[in-house]
XYZ file of C-alpha atoms in Angstrom:
633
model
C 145.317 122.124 45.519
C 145.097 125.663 43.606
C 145.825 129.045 45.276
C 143.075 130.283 48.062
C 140.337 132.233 47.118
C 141.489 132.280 43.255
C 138.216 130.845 41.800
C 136.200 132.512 44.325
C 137.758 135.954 42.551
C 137.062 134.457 39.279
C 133.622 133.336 39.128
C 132.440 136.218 38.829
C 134.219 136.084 34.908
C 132.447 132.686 34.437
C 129.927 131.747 31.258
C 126.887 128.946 31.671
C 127.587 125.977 29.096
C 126.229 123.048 27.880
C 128.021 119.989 27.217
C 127.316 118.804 24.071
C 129.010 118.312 20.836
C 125.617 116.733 18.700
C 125.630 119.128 15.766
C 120.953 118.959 16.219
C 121.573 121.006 19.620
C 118.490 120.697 21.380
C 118.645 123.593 23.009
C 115.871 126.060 23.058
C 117.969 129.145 23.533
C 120.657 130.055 20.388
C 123.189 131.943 22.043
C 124.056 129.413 24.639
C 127.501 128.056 24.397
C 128.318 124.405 23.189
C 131.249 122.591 24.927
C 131.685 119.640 22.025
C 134.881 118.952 23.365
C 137.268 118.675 26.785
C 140.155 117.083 28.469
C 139.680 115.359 31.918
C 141.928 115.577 34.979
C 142.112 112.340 35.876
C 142.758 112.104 39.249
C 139.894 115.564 39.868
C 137.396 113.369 38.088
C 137.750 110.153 40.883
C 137.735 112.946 43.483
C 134.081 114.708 42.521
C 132.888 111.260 41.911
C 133.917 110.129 45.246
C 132.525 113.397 46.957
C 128.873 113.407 44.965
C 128.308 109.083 45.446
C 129.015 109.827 49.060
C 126.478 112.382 49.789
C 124.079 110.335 47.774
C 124.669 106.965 49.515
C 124.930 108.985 52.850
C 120.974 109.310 52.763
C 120.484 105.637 53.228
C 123.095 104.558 55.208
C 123.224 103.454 59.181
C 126.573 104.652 59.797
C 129.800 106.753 58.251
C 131.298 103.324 57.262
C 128.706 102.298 55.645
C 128.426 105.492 53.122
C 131.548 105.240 52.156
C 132.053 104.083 48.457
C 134.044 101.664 47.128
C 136.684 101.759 44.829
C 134.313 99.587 42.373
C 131.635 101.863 43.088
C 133.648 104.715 42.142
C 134.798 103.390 38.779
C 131.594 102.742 37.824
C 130.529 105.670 38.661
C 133.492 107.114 36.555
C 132.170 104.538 33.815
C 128.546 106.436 33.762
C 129.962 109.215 33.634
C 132.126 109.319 30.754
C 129.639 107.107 28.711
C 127.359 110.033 29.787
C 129.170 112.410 27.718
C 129.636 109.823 24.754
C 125.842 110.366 24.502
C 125.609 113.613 24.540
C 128.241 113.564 21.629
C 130.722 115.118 23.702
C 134.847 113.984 22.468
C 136.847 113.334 25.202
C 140.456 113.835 23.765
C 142.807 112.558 26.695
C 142.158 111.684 30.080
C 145.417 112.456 31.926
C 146.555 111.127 35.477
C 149.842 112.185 37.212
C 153.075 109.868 36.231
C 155.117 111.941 38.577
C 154.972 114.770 40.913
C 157.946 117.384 40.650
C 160.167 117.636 44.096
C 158.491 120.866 44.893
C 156.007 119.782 45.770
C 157.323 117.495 48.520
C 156.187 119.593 51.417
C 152.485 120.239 49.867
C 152.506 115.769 49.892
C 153.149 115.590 53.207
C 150.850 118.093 54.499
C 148.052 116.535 52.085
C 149.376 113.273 54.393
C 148.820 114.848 57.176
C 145.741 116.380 56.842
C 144.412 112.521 55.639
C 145.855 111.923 58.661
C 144.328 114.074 61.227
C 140.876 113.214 59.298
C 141.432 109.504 60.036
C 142.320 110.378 63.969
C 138.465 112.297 64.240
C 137.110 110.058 62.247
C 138.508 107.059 64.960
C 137.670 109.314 67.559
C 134.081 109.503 66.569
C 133.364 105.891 66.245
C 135.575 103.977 68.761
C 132.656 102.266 70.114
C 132.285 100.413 66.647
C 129.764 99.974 63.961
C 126.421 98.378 63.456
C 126.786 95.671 60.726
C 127.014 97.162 57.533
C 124.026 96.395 54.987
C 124.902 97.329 51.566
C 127.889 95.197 51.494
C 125.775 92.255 51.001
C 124.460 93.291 47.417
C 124.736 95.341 44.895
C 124.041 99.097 45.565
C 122.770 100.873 42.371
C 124.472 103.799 41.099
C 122.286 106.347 39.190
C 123.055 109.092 37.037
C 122.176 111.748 39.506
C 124.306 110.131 42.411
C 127.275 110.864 39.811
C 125.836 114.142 38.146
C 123.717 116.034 40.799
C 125.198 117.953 43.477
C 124.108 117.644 47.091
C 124.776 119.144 50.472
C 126.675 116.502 52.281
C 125.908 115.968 56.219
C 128.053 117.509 58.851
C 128.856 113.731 60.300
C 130.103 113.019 56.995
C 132.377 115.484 56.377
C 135.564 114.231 58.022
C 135.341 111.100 56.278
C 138.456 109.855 55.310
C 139.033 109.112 51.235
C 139.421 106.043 49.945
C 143.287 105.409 49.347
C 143.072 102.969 46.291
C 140.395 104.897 44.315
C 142.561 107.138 41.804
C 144.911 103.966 40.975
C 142.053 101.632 40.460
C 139.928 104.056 38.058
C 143.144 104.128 36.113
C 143.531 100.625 36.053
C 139.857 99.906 34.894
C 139.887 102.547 32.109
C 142.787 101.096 30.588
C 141.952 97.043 31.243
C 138.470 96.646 33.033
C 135.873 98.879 31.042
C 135.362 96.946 27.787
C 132.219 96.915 25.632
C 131.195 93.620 27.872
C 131.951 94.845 31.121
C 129.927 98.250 29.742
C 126.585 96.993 29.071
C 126.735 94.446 32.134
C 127.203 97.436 34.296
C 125.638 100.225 32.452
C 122.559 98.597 30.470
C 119.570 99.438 32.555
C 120.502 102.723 33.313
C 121.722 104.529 29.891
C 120.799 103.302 26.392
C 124.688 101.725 25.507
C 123.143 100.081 22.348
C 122.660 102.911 20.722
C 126.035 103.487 20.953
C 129.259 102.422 18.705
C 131.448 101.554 21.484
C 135.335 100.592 20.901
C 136.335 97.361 22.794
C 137.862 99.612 25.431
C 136.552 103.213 24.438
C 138.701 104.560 27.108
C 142.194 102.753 27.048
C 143.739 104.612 24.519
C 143.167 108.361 25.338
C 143.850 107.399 29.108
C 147.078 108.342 29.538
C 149.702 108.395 32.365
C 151.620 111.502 31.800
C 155.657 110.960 32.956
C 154.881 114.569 35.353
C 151.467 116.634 36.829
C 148.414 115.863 34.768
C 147.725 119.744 34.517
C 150.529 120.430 32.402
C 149.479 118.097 29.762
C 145.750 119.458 30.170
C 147.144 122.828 29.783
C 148.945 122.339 26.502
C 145.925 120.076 25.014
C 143.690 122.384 25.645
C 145.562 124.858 23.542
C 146.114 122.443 20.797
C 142.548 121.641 20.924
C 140.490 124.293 21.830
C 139.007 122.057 24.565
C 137.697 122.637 27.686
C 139.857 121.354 30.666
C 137.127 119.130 33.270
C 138.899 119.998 36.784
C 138.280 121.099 40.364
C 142.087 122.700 40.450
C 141.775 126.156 39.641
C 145.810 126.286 38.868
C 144.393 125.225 35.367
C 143.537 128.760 35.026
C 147.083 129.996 34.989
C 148.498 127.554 32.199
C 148.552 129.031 28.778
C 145.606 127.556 27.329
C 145.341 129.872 24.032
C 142.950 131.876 22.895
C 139.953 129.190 23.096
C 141.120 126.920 25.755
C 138.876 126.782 29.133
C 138.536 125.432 32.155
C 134.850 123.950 33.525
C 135.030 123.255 37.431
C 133.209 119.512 37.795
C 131.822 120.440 40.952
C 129.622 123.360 38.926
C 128.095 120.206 36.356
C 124.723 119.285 36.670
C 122.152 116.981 35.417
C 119.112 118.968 33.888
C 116.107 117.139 32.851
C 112.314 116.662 33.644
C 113.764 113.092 34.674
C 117.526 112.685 35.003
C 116.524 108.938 34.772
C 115.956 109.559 31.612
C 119.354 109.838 30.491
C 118.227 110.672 26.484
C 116.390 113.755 27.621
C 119.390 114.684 29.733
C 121.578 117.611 29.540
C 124.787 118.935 31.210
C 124.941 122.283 32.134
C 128.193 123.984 33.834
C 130.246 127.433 34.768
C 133.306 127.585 32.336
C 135.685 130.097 32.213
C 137.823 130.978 29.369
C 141.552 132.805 31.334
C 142.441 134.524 27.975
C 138.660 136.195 27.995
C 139.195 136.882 31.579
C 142.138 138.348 31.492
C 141.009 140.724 28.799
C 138.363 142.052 30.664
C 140.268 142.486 33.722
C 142.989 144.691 31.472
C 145.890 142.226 32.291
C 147.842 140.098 30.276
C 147.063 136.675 31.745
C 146.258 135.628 34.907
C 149.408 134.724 36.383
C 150.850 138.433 37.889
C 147.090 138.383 39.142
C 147.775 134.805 40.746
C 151.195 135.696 42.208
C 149.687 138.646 44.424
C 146.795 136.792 45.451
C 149.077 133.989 46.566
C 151.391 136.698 48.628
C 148.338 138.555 49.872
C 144.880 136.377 50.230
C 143.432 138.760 52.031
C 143.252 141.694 49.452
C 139.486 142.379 47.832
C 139.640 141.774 43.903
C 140.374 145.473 43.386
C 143.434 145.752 44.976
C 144.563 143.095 44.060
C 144.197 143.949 40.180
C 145.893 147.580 41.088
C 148.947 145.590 42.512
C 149.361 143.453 39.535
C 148.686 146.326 37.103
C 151.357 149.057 38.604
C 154.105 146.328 39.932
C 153.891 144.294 36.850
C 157.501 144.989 35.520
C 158.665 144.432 38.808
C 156.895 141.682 39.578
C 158.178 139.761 36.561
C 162.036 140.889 37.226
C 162.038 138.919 40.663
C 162.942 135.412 41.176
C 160.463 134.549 43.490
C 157.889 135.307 40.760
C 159.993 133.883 38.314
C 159.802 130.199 40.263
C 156.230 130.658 40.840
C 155.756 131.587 36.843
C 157.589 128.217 35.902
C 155.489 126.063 37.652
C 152.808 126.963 34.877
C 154.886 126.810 32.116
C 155.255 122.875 31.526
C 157.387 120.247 32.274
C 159.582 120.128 29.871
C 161.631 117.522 31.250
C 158.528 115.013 31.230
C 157.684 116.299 27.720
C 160.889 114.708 26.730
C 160.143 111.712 27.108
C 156.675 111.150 26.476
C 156.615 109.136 23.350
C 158.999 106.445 25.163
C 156.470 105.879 28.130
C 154.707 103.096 26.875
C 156.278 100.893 28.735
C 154.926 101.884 32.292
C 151.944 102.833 30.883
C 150.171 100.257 32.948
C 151.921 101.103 35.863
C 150.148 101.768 39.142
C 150.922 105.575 39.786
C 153.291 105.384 42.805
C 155.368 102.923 41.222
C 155.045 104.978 37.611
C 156.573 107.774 40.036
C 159.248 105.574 41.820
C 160.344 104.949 38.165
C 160.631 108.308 36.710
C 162.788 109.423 39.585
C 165.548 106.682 38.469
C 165.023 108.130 34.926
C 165.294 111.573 35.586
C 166.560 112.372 38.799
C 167.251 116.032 38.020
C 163.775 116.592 37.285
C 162.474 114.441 40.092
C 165.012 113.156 42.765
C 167.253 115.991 43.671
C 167.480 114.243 47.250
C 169.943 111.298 47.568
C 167.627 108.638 47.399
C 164.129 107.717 45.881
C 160.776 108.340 47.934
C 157.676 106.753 47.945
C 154.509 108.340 49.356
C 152.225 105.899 50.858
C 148.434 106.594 51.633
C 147.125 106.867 55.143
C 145.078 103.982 54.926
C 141.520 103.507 56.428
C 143.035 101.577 59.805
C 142.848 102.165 63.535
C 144.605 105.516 64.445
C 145.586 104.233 67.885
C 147.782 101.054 66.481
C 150.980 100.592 64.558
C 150.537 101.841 60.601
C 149.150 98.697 58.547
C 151.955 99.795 55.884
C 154.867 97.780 58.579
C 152.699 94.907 56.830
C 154.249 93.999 53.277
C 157.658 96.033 54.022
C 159.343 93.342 52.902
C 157.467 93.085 49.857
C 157.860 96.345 49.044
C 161.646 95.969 49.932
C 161.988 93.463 47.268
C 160.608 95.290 44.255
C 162.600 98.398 45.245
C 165.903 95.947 45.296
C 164.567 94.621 42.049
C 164.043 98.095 39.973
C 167.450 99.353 41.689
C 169.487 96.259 40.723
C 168.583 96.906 36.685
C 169.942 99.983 36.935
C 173.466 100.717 35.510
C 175.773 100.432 38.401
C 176.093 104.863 38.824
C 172.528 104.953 38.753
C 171.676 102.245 41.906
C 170.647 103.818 45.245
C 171.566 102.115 48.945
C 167.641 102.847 50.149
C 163.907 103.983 49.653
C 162.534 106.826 51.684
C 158.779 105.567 52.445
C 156.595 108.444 54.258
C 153.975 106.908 56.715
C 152.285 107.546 59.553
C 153.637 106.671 62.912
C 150.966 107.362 65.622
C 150.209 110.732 65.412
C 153.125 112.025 62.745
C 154.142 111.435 59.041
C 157.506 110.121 59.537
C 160.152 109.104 57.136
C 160.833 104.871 56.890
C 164.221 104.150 55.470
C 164.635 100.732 53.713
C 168.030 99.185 52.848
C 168.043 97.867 49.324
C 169.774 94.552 48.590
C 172.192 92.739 46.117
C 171.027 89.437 44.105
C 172.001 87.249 46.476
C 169.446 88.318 48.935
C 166.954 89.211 46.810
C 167.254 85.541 45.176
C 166.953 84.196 48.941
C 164.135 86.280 49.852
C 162.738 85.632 46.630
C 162.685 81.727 47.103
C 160.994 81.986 50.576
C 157.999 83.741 49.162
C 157.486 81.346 46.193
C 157.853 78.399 48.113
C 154.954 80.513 50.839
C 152.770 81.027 48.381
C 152.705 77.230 46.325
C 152.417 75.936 49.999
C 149.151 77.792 50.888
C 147.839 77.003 47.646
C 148.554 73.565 47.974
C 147.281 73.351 51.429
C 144.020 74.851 50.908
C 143.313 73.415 47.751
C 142.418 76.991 46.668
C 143.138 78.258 43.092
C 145.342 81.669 43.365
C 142.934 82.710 40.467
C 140.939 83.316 43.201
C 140.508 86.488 45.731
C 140.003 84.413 48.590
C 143.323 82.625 48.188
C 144.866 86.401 48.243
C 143.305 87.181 51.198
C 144.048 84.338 53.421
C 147.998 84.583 52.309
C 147.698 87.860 53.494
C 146.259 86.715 56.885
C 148.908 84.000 57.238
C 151.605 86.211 56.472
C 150.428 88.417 59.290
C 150.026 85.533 61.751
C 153.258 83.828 60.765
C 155.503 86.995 61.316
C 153.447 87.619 65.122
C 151.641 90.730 63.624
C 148.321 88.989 64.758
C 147.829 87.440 67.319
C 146.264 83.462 67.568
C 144.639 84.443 70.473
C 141.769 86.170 68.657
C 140.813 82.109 67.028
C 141.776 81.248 64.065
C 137.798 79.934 63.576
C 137.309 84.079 63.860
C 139.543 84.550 60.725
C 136.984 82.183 59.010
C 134.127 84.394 59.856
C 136.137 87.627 58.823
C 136.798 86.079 55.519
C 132.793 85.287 54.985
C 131.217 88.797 56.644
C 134.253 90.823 57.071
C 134.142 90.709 61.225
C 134.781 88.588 63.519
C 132.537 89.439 66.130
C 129.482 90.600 66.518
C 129.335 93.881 64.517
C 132.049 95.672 62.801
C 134.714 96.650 64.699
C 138.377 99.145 64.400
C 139.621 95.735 65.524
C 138.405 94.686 61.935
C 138.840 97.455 60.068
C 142.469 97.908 61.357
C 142.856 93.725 59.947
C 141.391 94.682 57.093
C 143.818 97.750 56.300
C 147.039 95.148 57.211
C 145.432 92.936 54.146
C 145.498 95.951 51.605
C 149.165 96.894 52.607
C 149.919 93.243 52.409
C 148.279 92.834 48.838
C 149.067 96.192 47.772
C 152.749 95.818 48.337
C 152.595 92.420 46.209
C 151.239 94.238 43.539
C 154.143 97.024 43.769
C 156.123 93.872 43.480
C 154.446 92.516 40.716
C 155.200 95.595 38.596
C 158.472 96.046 39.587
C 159.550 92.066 38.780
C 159.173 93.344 35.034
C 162.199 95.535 35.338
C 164.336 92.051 37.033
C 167.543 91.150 35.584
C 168.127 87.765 37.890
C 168.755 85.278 35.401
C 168.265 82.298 38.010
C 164.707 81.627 36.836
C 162.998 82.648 40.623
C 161.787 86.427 38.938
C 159.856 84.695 36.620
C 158.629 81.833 38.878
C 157.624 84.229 41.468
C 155.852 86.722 38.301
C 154.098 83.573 37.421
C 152.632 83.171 40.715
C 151.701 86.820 40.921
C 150.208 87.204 38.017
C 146.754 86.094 39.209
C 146.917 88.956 41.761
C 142.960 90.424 41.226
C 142.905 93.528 39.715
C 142.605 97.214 42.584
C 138.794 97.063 42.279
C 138.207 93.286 44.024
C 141.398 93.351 45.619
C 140.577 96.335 48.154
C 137.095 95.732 47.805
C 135.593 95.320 51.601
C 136.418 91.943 52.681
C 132.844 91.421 53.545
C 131.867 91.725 50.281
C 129.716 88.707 49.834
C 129.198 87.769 45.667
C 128.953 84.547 43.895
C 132.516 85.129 42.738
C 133.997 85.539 46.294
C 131.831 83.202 48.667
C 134.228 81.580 51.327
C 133.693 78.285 50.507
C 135.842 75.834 53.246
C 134.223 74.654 56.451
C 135.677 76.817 59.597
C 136.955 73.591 61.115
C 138.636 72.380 57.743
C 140.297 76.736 57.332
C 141.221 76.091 61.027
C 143.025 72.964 61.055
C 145.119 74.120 57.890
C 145.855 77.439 58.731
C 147.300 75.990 61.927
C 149.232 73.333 60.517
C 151.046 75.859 57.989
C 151.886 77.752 60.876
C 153.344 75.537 62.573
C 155.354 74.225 59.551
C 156.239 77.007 58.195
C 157.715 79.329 61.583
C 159.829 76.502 61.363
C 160.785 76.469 57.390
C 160.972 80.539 57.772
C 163.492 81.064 60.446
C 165.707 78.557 58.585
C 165.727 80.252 55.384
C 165.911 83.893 56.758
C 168.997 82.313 58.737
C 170.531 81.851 55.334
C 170.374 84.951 54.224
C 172.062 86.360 57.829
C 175.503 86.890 56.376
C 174.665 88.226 53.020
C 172.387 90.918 54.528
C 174.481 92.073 57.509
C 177.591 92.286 55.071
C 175.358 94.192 52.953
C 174.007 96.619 56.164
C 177.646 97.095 56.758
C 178.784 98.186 53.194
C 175.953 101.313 53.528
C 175.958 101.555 57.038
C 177.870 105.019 56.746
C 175.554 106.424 53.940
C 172.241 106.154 55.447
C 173.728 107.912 58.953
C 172.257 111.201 59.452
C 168.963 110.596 56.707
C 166.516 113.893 56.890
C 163.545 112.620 59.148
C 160.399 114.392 58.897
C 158.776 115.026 61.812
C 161.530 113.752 64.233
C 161.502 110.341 63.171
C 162.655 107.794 61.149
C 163.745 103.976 60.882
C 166.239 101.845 58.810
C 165.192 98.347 57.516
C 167.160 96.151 55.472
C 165.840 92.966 54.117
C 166.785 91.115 56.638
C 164.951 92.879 59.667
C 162.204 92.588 57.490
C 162.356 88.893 56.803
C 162.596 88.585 60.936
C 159.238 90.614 60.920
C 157.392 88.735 57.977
């Protein structure tokens, strides 16, 4: 989040570059500065992308929901962007997302929760009457290079939007296994000239790395290696040592210049960088992190002051602890460091589940609590129900059990700490881990859920649809939804993505219980790799899963209407099935979850005295084992 008012003191300090590393620099003007080289905060980069498409698609759209982008939209957007640079001759040397965030900064998560929060509450607030049908769902919306590379004043009624909760995992996904040279010049050919380029396979996968800590330390320390400019909107990249030549260039300050930004070969990138060794120098301190530390205690202070403070209290400054603690944060992970080079395995983890990992591995570094915590996303969903994330619990529940149980036996934890939102507070959710026996039980159930449906409906699980109308039958057969509604409505939400007559909460609240449901099979998915159940059901159920559609169709909007995805079974045919597997299987369900009674309540009873007295957050909190969940699925 970087300290308040720091770059606003800074600016001042900053240089106008280019970006561009072609050695025939076009530019009229000789003593302009080249940038022929940077390193990108991953994560930043999704966030100025997401900001800039959506006060370009804002201009054209009917209503708030409707100018929201996508998580596709977004990774192509990222896409342009960094092909973009390839033409401009720019080298990208690493594009770094967070693996793990260090337990300090606990308290700054779940106030970043809460603010989404509060954002989603207004944002319900605002629009409880409901939507006019959305348009630009129904085709494809065109992203241009100034939607991605021009800045724009976004409009008051947009401002409070809430962020898309999928977009940072799924631009890490797709630079590492979408974005090939295929998938390139589908997407990018009539907007920037990819022949003329040499393009890798996957240009991207290699220098996209998920770092085992904070991106920005890794930045930091590449930058100094390099000489490279760090691409960021987090202005705590100014305090890491980044040598004499390293720099920092906000993204927000980029811009397309050209007689016709169309035109992407007459195109260039200008920016504000600023170099903390240069500025430093000219403010006659020795970096900029005494300067930091005073700000941070005293954000009101003009810039003179606070240079005087950090000037005459500098010895003192440095002797104290609190400045010492502050200091380290921008000194690198060391622990993280470490271990780098034996990362590959979870290199294609999602990034929550890269961080559930790392706390197992290092829990000094990353776990100093008693039990590992998982930060879930305030999802796009109707403020006044229950949290979609109750959806897929038991999911969830089962990949935790499996990741715990191939631990060494000191090293295995009785529960997960999941931080969600109950009505109007982030609350701590405390869920009992099992042994094998219940996770083989639970285990069976699902595989013999998911061969039924396919079986049923005749529907290949290569397919999204067959993803999304598990997810609707697992909320109908544990009571989340409600019958009532029609089944024949389901039919039309699967086709348009409503089930009335314009876009409801009512529908975007079903919609958000599909993600959690689908997202939590894809935490399980991940997790099943780390199984040591030699009974054969791990890799029956990872066989089954591993059709599970990549993060950019999977939380695509449901109405999102494409030859690939077109809902293809008659309404009476979807009702008549779905009904019949409900019926079938409430009956097949309770009998297996009665089978796994007595292993789960001996289980609840062997931990029932360590999870007594858990830290809630916010007043709250609520223990699940497996077997509450299985009652609730």
């Amino acid at each position: 989040m970087g300290i308040l008012r720091l770059r606003h003191h800074l600016l001042p300090f900053s240089q106008t570059v280019y970006l561009e590393g072609k050695a025939d620099n076009s530019q009229e003007d000789a003593s302009c500065i080249r940038v022929p080289s940077v390193i990108i905060d991953g994560p930043s980069l999704v966030y100025n992308i997401f900001s800039r498409l959506l006060s370009w698609f804002s201009l054209h759209s009917a209503t708030p929901i409707d100018a929201l982008p996508t998580s596709d939209e977004i990774s192509k957007g990222v896409m342009l962007y960094l092909l973009q640079l390839k033409l401009l001759g720019v080298k990208i040397e690493k594009i770094y997302f967070d693996g793990a965030l260090p337990a300090e900064k606990h308290e700054t998560r779940v106030l970043r929760l809460e603010n989404s929060r509060r954002r989603l509450q207004l944002f319900c607030t605002e629009t409880r009457h409901g939507f006019k049908s959305p348009k630009h769902y129904r085709g494809y919306r065109a992203i241009h290079l100034e939607s991605i590379l021009c800045s724009r004043p976004l409009l008051a009624r947009y401002k409070n939007l809430p962020n898309d909760p999928f977009m940072v995992p799924t631009v890490f996904e797709d630079l590492k296994l979408r974005w090939n040279k295929e998938a390139i010049c589908q997407i990018a050919r009539d907007i920037l000239p990819v022949n003329s380029l040499d393009l890798e396979d996957f240009p991207w996968a290699t220098i996209t790395t998920m770092v085992s800590g904070e991106a920005d330390s890794y930045c930091g320390s590449t930058a100094k290696l390099t000489g490279s400019a760090v691409l960021t909107n987090d202005s705590d990249l100014l305090l890491y040592d980044l040598g004499t030549d390293g720099s920092v260039i906000f993204l927000d300050s980029i811009e397309l210049t050209a007689p016709d930004p169309r035109q992407s070969t007459q195109c260039q990138l200008r920016a504000s960088m600023l170099r903390p060794s240069l500025v430093a120098l000219r403010l006659g301190i020795p970096n900029l992190l005494s300067f930091a530390y005073v700000l941070k205690t005293n954000p009101e202070l003009g810039i003179t002051e606070l240079l005087q403070r950090s000037k005459n209290t500098q010895e003192a400054m440095e002797a104290s602890l609190n400045y010492q603690r502050f200091a380290r944060e921008y000194q690198g992970d060391a622990h993280s460091r470490q271990v780098m080079n034996s990362t590959q395995q979870i290199q294609f983890l999602d990034t929550r589940i890269s961080e559930l990992f790392w706390q197992y591995e290092l829990p000094f570094a990353y776990m100093p609590w008693d039990s590992p915590r998982m930060y879930l996303p305030i999802l796009n969903e109707d403020h006044t129900r229950q949290c979609a994330w109750i959806q897929g619990r038991s999911y969830r529940n089962l990949g935790y059990s499996l990741l715990n149980i191939s631990r060494l036996p000191n090293e295995r934890h009785t529960r997960v700490t999941e931080f969600i939102r109950r009505g109007q507070r982030i609350v701590e959710d405390t869920l009992l881990l099992s042994n094998e026996e219940s996770i083989a039980a639970y285990t069976k159930i699902l595989c013999d859920r998911l061969t039924s449906i396919q079986v049923e409906f005749g529907i290949s699980n290569n397919s999204p649809q067959f993803w999304r109308i598990f997810a609707l039958f697992d909320l109908y057969i544990s009571g989340a939804e409600s019958t009532s509604r029609g089944i024949q409505g389901l039919a039309r939400f699967l086709s348009l993505g409503y089930m009335g007559e314009r876009l409801e909460w009512t529908d975007l609240h079903l919609a958000a219980q599909v993600q959690s449901i689908l997202y939590s099979l894809r935490i399980l998915r991940q997790l099943i790799r780390f199984s040591e159940l030699s009974n054969g059901l791990a890799m029956r159920l990872d066989s089954l899963l591993e059709t599970l559609p990549p993060l950019h169709i999977m939380m695509a909007p449901v109405c999102l209407e494409t030859r690939e995805y077109i809902f293809s079974i008659r309404i009476d045919q979807f009702s008549e099935i779905f009904m019949q597997l409900l019926a079938r299987n409430r009956s097949d369900y309770r009998g297996a979850a009665e089978q796994t009674m007595e292993i789960e309540l001996s289980r609840e009873e062997d931990v029932s005295g360590d999870h007594v007295g858990t830290n809630v957050v916010l007043s709250y909190k609520q223990s699940s084992n497996i077997y509450e969940l299985l009652q609730e699925q």
